[in-house]
Short mmCIF file of C-alpha atoms in Angstrom, two decimals:
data_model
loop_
_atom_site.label_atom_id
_atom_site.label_comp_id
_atom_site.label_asym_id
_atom_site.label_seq_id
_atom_site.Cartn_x
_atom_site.Cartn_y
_atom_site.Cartn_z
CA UNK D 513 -110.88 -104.15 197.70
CA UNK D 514 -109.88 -102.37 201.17
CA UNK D 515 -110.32 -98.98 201.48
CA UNK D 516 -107.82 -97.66 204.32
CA UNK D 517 -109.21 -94.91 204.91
CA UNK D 518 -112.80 -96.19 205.00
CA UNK D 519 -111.56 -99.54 206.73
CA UNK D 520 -109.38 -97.44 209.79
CA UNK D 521 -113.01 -95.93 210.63
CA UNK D 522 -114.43 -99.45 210.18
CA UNK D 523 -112.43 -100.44 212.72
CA UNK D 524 -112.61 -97.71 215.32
CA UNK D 525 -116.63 -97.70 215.17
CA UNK D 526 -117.20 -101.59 215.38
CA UNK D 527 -114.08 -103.04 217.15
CA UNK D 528 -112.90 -100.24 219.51
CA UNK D 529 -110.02 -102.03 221.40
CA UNK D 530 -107.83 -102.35 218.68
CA UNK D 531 -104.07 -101.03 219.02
CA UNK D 532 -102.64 -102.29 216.19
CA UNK D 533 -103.60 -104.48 212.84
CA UNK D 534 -100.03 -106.01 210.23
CA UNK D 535 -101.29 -107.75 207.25
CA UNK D 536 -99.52 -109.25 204.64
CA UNK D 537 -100.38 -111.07 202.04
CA UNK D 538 -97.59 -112.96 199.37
CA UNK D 539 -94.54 -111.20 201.27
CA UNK D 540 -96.68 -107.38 200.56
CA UNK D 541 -97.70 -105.29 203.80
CA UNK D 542 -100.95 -104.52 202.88
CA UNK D 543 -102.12 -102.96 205.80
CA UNK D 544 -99.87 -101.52 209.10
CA UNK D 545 -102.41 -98.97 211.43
CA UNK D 546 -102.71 -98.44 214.53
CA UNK D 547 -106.15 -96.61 216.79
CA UNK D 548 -106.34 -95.28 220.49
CA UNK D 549 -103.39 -93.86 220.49
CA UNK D 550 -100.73 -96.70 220.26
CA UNK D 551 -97.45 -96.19 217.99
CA UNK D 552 -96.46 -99.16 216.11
CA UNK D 553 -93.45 -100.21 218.20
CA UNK D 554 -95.73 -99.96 221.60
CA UNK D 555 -96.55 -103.63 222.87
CA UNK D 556 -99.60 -104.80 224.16
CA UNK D 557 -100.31 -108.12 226.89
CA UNK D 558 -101.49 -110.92 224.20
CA UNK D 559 -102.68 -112.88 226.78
CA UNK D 560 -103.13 -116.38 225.26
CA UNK D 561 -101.32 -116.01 222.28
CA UNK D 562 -98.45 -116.39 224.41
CA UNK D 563 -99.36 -120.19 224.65
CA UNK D 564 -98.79 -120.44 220.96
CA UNK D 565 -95.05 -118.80 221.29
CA UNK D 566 -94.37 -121.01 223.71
CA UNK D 567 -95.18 -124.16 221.20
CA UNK D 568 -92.77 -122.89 219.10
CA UNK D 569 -90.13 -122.83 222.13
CA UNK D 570 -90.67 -126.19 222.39
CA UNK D 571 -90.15 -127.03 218.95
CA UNK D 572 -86.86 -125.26 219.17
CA UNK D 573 -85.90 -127.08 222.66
CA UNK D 574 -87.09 -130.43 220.92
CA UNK D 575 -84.53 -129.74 217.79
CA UNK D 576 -81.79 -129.00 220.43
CA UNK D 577 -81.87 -132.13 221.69
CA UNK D 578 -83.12 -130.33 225.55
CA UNK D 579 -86.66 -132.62 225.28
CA UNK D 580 -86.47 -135.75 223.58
CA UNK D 581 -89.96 -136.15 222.80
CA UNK D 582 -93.39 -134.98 223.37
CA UNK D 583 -94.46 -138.46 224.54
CA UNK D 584 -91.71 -138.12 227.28
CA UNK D 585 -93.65 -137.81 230.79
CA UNK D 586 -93.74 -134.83 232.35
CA UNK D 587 -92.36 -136.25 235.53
CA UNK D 588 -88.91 -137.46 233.65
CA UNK D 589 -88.11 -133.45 233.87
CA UNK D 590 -88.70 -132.81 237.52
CA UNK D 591 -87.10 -135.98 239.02
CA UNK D 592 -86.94 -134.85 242.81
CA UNK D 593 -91.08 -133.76 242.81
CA UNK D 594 -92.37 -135.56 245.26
CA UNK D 595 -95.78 -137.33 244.39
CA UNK D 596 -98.48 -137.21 246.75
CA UNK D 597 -99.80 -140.42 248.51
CA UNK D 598 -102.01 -141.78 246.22
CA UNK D 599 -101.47 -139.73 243.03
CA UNK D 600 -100.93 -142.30 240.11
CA UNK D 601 -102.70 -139.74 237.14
CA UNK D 602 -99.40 -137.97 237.20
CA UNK D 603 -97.21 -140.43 236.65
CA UNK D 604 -98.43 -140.71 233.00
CA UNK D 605 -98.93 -137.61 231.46
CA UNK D 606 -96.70 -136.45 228.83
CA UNK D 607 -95.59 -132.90 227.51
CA UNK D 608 -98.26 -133.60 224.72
CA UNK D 609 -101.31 -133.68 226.95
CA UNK D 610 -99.89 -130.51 228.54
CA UNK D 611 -99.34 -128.95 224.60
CA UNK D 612 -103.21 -130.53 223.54
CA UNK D 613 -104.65 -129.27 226.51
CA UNK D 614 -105.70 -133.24 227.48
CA UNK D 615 -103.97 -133.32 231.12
CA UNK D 616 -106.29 -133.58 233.61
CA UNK D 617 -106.10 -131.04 236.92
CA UNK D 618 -107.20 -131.50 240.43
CA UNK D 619 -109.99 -128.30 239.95
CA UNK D 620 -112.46 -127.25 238.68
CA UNK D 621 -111.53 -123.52 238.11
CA UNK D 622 -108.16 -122.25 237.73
CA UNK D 623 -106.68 -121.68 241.08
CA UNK D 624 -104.69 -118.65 240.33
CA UNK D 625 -104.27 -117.51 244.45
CA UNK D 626 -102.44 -120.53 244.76
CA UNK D 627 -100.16 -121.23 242.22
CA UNK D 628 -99.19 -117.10 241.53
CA UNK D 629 -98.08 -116.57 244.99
CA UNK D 630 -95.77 -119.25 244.89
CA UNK D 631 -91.68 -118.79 243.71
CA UNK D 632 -91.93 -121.81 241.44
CA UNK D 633 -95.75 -121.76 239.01
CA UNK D 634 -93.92 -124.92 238.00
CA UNK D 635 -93.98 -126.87 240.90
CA UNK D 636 -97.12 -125.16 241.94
CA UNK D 637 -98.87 -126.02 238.94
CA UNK D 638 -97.53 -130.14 239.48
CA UNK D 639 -99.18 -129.91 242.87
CA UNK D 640 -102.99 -129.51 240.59
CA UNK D 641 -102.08 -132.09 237.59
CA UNK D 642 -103.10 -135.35 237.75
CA UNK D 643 -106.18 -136.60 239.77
CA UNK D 644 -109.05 -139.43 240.16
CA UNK D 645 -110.75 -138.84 236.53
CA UNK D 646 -107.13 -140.39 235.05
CA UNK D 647 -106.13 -139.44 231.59
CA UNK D 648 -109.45 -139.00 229.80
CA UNK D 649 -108.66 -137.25 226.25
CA UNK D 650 -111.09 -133.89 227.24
CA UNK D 651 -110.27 -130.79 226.26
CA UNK D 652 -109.32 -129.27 229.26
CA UNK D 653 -107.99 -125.74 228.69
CA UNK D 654 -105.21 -124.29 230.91
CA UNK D 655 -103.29 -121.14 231.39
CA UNK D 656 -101.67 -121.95 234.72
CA UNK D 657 -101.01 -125.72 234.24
CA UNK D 658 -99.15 -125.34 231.02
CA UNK D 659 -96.49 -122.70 233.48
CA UNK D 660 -94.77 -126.74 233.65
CA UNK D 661 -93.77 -126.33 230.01
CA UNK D 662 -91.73 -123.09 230.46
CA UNK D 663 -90.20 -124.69 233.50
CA UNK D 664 -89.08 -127.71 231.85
CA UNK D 665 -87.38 -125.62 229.19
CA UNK D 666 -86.02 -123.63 231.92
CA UNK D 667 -84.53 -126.62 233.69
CA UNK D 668 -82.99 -127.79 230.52
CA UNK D 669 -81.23 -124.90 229.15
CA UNK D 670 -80.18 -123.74 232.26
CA UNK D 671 -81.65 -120.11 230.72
CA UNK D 672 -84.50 -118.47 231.60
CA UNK D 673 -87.44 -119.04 229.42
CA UNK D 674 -86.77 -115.52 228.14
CA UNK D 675 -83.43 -116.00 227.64
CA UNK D 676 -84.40 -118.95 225.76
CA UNK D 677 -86.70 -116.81 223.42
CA UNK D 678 -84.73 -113.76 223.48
CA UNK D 679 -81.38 -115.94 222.12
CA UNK D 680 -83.32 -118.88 219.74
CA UNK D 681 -86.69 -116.81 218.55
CA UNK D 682 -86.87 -113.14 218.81
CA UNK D 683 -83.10 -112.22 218.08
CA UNK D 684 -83.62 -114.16 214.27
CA UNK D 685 -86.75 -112.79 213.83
CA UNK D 686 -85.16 -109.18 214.75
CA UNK D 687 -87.66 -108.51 218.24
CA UNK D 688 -86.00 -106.66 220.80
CA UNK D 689 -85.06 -108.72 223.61
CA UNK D 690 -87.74 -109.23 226.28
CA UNK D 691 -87.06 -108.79 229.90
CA UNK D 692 -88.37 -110.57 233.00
CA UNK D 693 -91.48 -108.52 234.56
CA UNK D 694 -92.13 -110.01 238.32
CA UNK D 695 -95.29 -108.16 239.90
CA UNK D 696 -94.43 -107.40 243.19
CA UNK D 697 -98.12 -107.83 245.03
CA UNK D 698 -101.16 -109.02 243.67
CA UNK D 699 -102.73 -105.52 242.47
CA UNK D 700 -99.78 -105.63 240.17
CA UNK D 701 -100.39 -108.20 238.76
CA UNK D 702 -104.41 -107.87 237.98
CA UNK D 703 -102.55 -104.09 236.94
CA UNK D 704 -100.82 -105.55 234.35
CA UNK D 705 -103.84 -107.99 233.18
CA UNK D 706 -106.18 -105.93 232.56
CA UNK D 707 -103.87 -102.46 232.31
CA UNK D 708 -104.79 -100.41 228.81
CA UNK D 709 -101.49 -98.74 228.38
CA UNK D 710 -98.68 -99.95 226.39
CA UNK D 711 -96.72 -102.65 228.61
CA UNK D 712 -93.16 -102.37 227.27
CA UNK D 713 -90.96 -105.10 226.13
CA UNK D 714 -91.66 -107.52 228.77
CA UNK D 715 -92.45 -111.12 229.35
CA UNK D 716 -94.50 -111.48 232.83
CA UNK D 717 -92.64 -114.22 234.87
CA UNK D 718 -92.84 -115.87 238.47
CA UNK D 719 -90.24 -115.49 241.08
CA UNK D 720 -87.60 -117.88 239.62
CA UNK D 721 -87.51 -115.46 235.88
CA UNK D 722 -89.84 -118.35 233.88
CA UNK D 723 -91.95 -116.76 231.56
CA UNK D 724 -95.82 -117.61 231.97
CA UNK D 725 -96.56 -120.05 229.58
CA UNK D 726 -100.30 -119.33 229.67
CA UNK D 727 -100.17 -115.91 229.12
CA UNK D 728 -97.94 -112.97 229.72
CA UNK D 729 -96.00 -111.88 226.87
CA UNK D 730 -95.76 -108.63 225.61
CA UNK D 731 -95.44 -107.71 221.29
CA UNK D 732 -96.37 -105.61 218.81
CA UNK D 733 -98.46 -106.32 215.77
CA UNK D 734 -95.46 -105.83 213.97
CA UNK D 735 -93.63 -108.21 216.00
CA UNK D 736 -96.83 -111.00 216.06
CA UNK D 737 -96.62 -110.88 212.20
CA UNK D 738 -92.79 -111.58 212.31
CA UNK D 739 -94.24 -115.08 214.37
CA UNK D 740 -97.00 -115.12 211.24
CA UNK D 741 -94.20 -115.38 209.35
CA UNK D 742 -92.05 -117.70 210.25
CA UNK D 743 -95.15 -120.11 210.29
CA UNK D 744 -95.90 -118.96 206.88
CA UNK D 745 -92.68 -119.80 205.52
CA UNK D 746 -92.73 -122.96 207.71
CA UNK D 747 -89.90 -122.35 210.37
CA UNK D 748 -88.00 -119.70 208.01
CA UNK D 749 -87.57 -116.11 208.34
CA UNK D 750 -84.94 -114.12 206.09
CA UNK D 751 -84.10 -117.50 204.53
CA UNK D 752 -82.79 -118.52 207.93
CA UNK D 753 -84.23 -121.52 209.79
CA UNK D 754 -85.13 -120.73 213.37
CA UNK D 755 -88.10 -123.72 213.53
CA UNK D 756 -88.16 -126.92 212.19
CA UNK D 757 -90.66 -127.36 209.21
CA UNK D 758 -91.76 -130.69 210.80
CA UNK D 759 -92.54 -129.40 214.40
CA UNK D 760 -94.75 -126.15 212.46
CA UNK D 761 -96.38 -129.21 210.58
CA UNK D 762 -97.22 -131.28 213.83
CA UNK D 763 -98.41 -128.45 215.97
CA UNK D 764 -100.74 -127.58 213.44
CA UNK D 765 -102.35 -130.87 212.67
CA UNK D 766 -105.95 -131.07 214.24
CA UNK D 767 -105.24 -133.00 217.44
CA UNK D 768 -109.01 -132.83 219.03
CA UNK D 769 -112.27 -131.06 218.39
CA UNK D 770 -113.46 -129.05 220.93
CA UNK D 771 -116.82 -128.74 222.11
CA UNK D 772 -119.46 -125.14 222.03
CA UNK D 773 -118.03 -123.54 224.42
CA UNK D 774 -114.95 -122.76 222.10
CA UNK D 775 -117.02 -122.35 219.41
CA UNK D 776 -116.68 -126.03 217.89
CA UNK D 777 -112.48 -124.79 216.79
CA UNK D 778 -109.78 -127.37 216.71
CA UNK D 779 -107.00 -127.46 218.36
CA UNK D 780 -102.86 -128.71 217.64
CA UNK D 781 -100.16 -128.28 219.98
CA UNK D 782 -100.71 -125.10 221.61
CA UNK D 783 -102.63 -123.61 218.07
CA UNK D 784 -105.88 -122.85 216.94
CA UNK D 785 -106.82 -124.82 213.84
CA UNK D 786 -109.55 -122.51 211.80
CA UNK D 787 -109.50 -124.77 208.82
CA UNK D 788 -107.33 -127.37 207.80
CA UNK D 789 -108.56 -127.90 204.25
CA UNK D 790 -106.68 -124.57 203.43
CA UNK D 791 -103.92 -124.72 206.34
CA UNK D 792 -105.39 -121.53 208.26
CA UNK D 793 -104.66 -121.87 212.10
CA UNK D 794 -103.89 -119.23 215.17
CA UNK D 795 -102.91 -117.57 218.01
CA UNK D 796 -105.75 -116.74 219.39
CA UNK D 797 -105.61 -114.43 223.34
CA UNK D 798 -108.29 -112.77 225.36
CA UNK D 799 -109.21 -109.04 224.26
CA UNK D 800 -108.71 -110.58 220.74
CA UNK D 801 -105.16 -110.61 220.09
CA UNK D 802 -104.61 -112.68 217.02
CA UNK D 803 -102.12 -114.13 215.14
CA UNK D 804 -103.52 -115.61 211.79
CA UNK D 805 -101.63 -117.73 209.36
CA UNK D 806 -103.65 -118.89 206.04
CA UNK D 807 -101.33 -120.95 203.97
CA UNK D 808 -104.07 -121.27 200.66
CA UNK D 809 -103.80 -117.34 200.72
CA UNK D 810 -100.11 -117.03 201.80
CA UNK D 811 -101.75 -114.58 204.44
CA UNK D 812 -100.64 -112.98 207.77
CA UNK D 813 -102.87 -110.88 209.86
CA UNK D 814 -101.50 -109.50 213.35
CA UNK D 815 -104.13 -107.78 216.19
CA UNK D 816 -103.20 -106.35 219.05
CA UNK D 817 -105.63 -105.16 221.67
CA UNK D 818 -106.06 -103.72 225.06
CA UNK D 819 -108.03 -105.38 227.65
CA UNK D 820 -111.49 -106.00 227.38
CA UNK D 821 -112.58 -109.12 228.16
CA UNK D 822 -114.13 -111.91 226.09
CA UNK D 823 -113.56 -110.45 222.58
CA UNK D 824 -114.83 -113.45 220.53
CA UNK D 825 -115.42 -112.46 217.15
CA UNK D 826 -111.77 -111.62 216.41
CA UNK D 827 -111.43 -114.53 213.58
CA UNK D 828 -114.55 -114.00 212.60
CA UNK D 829 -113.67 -110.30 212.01
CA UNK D 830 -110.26 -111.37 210.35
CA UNK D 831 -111.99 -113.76 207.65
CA UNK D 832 -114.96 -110.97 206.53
CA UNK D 833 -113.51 -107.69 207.06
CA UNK D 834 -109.90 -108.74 205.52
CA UNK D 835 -109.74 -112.12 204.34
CA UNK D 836 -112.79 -111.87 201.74
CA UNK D 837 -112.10 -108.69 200.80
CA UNK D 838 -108.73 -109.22 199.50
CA UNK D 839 -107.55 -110.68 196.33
CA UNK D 840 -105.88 -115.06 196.73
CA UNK D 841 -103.32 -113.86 194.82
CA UNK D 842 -102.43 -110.37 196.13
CA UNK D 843 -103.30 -108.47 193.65
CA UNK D 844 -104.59 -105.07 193.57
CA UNK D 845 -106.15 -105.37 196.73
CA UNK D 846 -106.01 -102.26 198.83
CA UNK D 847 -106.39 -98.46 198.24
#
């Protein structure tokens, strides 16, 4: 039993960057609040969870027939890149060690002064893949490298990724359009990182209008649990089919385990994979934006937060403070 009253208290006095918090639970809204002053349409930057979003783009640009496969290699999409002298790692990674997080980079730590002052993240982000190591397997996670998915949809729709969105995923799943958000110096951009305010209905793009793939976009909670959703209901919203059941299926198969550091989670195609005994899996951003989809419990929870870096308990949160305390089958569960 939730108390809302007792749990929008809860929530201020132990997890104090919250904006916004959508659950639903067998097609009821069970809870929709918001805390530190936010309104319900306001949007905040969910950082990683963009990643996820973008898996779904490329489950919609796969259906089209714009990428054939996710074993194609990346190269096939940028056919005039020109390799470096003796670069071979390249040459054979595919869109799915880009979407696994398994394509190996020339660095150790992101290098975000040189790919985000370039016009093209794309072809900046090419220059770093590959390297000596080869094609390992490792978890290697990446918020710049995966810009080359956006870009490849880009190149093959001859839209801008938010274009792309705005016309295939948000319009269906009635989201107001996006728009392109280029910072125009570098204190702009750590502004809009790590800003506390609400960002507006943006996507945060490089010079050519590509949406960062890595992180970037802006949403509501109201607007993550639309995404919820559609997972949910495997690639449905409104009885209209904006995914394809199979691609939700395959990105949310556990693809590898990954290691302490990410607290021993799994990971599909872009997706979090909490448990996959009863199909619960996630977006999962810095500040602890979430969204979580439980299938067992037909359960959606949205969180939106302002910055504050390296929220990690956001799941954990999720599963104790909402998860356990409602009933599997939606019954009387709030007050």
């Amino acid at each position: 039993m939730i108390n809302l009253t007792e749990f929008h208290k809860y929530v201020s006095d132990n997890q104090p960057n919250i904006c916004q918090m959508v659950v639903v639970q067998n097609d009821r809204e069970i809870i929709n609040d918001t805390w530190n002053g936010y309104k319900a349409d306001d949007t905040v930057h969910t950082m990683s969870v963009t990643k996820s979003i973008v898996s779904l783009l490329v489950g919609i640009a796969i259906e089209q027939g714009l990428i054939s496969s996710v074993d194609d290699y990346v190269l096939d999409y940028f056919p005039d890149y020109k390799i470096k002298r003796g670069e071979k790692t390249i040459q054979k990674v595919t869109l799915k060690n880009l979407l696994t997080m398994t394509a190996p980079y020339k660095y150790k730590s992101e290098p975000w002064s040189k790919i985000c002052v370039q016009e093209d993240w794309s072809i900046a982000a090419l220059d770093f893949l590959g390297g000596r190591r080869g094609i390992t397997g490792e978890f290697q996670y990446s918020t710049l490298g995966i810009h080359i998915l956006t870009g490849i949809i880009a190149t093959t729709s001859q839209m801008t990724t938010v274009d792309f969105a705005d016309k295939y995923l948000f319009e269906p799943l009635a989201i107001a359009p996006r728009k392109i958000y280029v910072a125009p110096d570098a204190e702009a951009h750590k502004a809009f990182t790590v800003g506390k305010t609400p960002k507006g209905k943006i996507w945060f793009s490089d010079d050519k209008g590509v949406g960062a793939a890595g992180y970037g976009l802006c949403l509501s909670a109201d607007e993550m649990a639309k995404i919820g959703l559609l997972c949910l209901k495997k690639g449905t919203f409104n009885n209209r089919r904006i995914v394809s059941e199979k691609w939700i299926e395959e990105s949310t198969v556990v693809r590898l385990h990954c290691d302490k550091k990410f607290r021993d989670m799994k990971y599909g195609y872009l997706w979090w994979i909490i448990d996959e005994n009863e199909g619960s899996y996630a977006a999962i951003g810095n500040s602890g934006n979430v969204i979580y989809i439980n299938r067992q419990r037909e359960l959606v929870v949205a969180v939106s937060g302002y910055f504050k870096p390296t929220v990690l308990d956001r799941i954990d949160f999720i599963r104790e403070q909402i998860e356990e305390k409602i009933s599997v089958y939606g019954g009387a569960a709030y007050e």
